[in-house]
CSV table of C-alpha atoms in Angstrom, one decimal:
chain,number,residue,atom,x,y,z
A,24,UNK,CA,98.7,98.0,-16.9
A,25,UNK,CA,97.3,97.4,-20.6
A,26,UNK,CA,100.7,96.3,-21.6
A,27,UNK,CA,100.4,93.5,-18.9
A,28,UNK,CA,96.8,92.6,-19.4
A,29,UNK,CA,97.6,92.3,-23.3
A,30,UNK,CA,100.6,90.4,-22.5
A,31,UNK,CA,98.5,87.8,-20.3
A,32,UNK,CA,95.7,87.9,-23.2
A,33,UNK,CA,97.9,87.2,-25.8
A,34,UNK,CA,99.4,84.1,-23.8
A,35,UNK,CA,95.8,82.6,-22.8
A,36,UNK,CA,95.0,82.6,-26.6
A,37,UNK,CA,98.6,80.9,-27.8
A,38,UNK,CA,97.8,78.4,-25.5
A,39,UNK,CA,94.1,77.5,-26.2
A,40,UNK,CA,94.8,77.8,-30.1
A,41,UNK,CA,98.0,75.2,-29.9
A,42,UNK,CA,95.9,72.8,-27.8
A,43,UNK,CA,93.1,72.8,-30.4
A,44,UNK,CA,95.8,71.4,-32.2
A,45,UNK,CA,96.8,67.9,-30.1
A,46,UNK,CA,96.0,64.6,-31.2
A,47,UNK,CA,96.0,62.7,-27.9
A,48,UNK,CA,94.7,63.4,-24.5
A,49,UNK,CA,97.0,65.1,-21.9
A,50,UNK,CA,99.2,63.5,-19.7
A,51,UNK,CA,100.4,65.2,-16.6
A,52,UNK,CA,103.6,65.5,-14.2
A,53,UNK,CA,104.6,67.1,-11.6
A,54,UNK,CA,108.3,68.5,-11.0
A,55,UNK,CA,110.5,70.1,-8.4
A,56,UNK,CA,114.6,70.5,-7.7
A,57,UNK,CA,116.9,73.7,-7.3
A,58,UNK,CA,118.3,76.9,-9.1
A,59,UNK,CA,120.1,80.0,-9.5
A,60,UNK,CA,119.1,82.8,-11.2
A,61,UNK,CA,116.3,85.1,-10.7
A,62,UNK,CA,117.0,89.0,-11.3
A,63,UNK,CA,120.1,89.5,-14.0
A,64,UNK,CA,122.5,92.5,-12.5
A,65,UNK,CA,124.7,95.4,-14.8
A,66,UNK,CA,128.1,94.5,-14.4
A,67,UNK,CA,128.8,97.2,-16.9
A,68,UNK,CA,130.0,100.5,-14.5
A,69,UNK,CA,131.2,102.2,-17.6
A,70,UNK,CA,127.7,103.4,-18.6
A,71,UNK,CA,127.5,105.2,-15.0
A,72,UNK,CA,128.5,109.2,-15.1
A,73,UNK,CA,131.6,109.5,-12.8
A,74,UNK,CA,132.4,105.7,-13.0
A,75,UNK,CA,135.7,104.1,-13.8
A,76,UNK,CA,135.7,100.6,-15.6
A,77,UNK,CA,137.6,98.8,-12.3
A,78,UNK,CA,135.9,100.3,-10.0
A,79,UNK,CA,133.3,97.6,-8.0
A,80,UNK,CA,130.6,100.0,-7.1
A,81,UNK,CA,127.7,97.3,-7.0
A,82,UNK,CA,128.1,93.6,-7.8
A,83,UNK,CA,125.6,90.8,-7.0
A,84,UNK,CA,125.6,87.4,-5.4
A,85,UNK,CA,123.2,84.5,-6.2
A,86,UNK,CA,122.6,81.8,-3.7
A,87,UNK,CA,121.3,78.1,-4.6
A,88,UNK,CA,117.2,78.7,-4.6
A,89,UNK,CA,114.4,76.2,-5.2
A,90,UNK,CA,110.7,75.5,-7.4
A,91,UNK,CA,108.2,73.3,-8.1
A,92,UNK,CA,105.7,72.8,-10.7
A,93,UNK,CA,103.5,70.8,-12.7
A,94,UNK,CA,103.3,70.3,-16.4
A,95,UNK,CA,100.5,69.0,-18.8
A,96,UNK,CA,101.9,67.5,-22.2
A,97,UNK,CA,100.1,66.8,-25.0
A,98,UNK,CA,101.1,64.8,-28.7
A,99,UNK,CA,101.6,67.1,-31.4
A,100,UNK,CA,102.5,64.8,-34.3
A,101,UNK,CA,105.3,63.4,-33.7
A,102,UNK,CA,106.7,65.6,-31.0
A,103,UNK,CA,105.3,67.5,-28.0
A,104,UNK,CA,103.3,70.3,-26.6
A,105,UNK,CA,104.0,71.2,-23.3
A,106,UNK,CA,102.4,73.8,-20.8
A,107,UNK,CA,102.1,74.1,-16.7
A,108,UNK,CA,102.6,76.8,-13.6
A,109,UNK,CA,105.9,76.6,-11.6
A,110,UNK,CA,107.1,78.7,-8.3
A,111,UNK,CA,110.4,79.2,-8.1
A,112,UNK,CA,112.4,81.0,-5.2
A,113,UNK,CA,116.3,82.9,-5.2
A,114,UNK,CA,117.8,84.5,-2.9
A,115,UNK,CA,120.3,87.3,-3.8
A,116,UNK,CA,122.5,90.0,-2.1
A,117,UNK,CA,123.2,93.2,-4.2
A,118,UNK,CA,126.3,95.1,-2.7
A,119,UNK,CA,126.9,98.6,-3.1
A,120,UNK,CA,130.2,100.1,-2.5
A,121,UNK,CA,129.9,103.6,-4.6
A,122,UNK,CA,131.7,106.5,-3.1
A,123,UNK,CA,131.2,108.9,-5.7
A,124,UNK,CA,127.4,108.6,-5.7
A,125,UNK,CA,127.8,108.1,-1.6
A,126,UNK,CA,125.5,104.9,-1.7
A,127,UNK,CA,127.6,101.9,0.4
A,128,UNK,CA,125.4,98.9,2.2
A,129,UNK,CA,123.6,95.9,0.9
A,130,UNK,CA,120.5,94.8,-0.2
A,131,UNK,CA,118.9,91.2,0.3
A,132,UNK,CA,116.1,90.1,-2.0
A,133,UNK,CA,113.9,87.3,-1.9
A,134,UNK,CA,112.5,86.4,-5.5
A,135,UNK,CA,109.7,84.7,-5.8
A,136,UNK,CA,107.7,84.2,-9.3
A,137,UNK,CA,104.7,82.4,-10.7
A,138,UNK,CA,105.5,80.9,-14.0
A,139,UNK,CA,103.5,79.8,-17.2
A,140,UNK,CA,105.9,78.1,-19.5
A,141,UNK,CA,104.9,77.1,-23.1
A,142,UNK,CA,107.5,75.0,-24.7
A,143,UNK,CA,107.4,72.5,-28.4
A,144,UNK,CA,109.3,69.3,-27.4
A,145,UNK,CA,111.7,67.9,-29.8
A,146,UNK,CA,111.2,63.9,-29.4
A,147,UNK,CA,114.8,62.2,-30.0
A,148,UNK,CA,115.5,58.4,-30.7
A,149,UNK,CA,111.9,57.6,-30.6
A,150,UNK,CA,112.1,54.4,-32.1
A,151,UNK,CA,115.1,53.4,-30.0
A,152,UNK,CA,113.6,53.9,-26.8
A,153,UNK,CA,110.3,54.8,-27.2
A,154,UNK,CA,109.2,55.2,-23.6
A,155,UNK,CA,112.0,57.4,-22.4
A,156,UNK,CA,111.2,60.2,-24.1
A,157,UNK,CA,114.3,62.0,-24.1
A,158,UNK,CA,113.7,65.3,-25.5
A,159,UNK,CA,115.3,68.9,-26.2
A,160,UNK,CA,112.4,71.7,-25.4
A,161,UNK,CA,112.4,75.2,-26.5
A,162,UNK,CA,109.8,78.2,-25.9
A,163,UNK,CA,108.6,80.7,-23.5
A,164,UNK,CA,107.7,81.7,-20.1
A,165,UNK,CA,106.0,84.7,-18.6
A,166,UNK,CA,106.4,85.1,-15.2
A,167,UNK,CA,104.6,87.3,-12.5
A,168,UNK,CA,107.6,89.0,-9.4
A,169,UNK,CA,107.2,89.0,-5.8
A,170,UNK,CA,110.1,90.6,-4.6
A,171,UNK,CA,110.7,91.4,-0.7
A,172,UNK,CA,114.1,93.4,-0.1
A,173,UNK,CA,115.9,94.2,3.3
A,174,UNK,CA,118.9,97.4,3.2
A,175,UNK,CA,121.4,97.7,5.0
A,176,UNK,CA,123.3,100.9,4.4
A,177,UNK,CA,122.5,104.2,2.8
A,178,UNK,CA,121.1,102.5,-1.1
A,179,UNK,CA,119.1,104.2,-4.0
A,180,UNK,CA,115.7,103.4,-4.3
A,181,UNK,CA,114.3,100.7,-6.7
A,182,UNK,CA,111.4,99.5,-8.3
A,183,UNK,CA,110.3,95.7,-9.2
A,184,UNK,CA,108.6,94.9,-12.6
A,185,UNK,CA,105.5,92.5,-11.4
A,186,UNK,CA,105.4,91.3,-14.8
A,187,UNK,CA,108.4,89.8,-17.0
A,188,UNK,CA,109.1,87.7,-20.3
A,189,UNK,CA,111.8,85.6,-22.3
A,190,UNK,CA,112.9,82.5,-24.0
A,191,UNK,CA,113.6,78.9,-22.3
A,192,UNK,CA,115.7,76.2,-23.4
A,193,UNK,CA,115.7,72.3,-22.0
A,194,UNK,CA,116.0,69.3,-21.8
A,195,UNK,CA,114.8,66.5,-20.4
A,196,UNK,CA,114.4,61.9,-20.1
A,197,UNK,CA,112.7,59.9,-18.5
A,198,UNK,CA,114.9,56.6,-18.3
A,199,UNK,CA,112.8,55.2,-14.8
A,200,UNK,CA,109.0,53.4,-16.3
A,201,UNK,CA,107.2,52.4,-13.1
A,202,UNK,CA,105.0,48.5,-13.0
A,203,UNK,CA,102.1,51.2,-12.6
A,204,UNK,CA,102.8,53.1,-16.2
A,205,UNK,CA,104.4,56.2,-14.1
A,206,UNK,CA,107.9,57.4,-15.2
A,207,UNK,CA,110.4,59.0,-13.3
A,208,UNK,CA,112.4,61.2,-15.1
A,209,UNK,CA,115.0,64.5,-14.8
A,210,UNK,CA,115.7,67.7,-16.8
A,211,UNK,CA,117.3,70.9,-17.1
A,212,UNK,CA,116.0,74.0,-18.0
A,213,UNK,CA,117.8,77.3,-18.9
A,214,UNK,CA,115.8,81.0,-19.1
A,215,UNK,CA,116.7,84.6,-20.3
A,216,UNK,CA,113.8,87.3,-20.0
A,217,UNK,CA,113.1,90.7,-19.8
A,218,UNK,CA,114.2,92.7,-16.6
A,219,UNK,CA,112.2,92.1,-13.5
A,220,UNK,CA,114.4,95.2,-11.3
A,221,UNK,CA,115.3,98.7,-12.0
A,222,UNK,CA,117.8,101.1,-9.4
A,223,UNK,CA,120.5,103.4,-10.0
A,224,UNK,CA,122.9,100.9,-11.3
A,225,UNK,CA,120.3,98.9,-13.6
A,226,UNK,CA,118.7,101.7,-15.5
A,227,UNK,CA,115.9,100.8,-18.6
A,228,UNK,CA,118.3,102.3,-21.0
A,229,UNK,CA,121.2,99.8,-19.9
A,230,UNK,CA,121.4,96.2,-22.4
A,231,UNK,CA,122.8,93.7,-19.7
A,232,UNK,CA,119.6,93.9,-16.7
A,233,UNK,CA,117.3,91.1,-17.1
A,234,UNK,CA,116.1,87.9,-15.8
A,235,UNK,CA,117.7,84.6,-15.7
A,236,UNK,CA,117.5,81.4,-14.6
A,237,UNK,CA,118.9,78.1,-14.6
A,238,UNK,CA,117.3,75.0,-13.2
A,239,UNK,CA,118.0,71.3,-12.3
A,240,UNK,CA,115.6,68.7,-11.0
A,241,UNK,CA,113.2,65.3,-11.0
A,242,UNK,CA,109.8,64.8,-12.7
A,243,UNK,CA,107.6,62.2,-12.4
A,244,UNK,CA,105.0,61.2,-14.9
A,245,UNK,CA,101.7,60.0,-14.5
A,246,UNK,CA,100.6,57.1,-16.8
């Protein structure tokens, strides 16, 4: 519990310190599209006692999920700071087919998370086309799990990480300006974090287990 309220302290104050730092007033946007991603499996059995390289005892499947979001942005210099809350939903199916540990079945998670992302945006060609702002984002998000599972089968237990933490890449335009000063824009946003499950087959000590994302979808900008 400290390590999570430090965690959320330490954000709140990165935040509030780079804002004292924008030169302009905030302009805001709100955001939604699809996914895939969420929790970030072992695909590694060799680190298991008793398992052999080819043998499939637990693979996972990622279906196409959803979020939505909005962002404020503020002028910092000659590029951007950028901030917001997003949900974001995935659906995944964890299969477990392991004879020598006797666990066989399936297990269906819905994972739902609250995000807080803190990117610097990297303006490009703003002389060119100064209202598109076509720009290449990088930065973090934390992110707080809700995760709701449903076995099938004899499975090991598990245990969910509420709170979780890693580096984002983007990039994102805006090519539409509205008559009104609005812009209609899209972007795409990759994440790799800290792990958000932990079972049998994803252990602490493992490297791969983790959380991941990659997202696609359409902004639009308030003038």
């Amino acid at each position: 519990m400290k390590r999570k309220l430090m965690f959320c302290f330490w954000l709140l104050v990165f935040i509030t310190t780079a804002s004292c730092t924008l030169t302009h007033k905030l302009q805001y946007s709100v955001h939604g599209g699809i996914n895939t991603g969420g929790i970030t499996e072992n695909t590694d059995m060799t680190v298991l006692p008793g398992e052999p390289a080819d043998v499939d005892a637990f693979t996972g499947a990622t279906r196409t999920g959803f979020h939505a979001g909005a962002r404020a942005v503020g002028q910092l210099k000659r590029n951007q700071l950028e901030t917001g809350i997003d949900y974001m939903l995935n659906f995944q199916t964890f299969s477990y087919n392991d004879e020598v540990n006797s666990f066989t079945g399936s297990r269906e998670l819905e994972v739902s998370q609250l995000m807080i992302p803190l990117t610097y945006n990297i303006v490009l060609l703003q002389k060119l086309l100064p209202q598109q702002e076509i720009k290449i984002k990088l930065g973090a998000v934390g992110q707080y799990n809700m995760v709701a599972a449903e076995d099938t089968g004899t499975l090991p237990g598990y245990q969910i990480r509420p709170f979780s933490a890693g580096a984002t890449l983007g990039f994102a335009a805006y090519p539409v300006v509205l008559g009104n000063g609005g812009k209609i824009g899209f972007y795409v946003e990759g994440y790799r974090g800290s792990r958000v499950y932990e079972d049998f087959y994803n252990q602490p000590s493992f490297e791969i287990p983790g959380s991941s994302y990659v997202k696609f979808g359409i902004s639009y900008k308030f003038n």
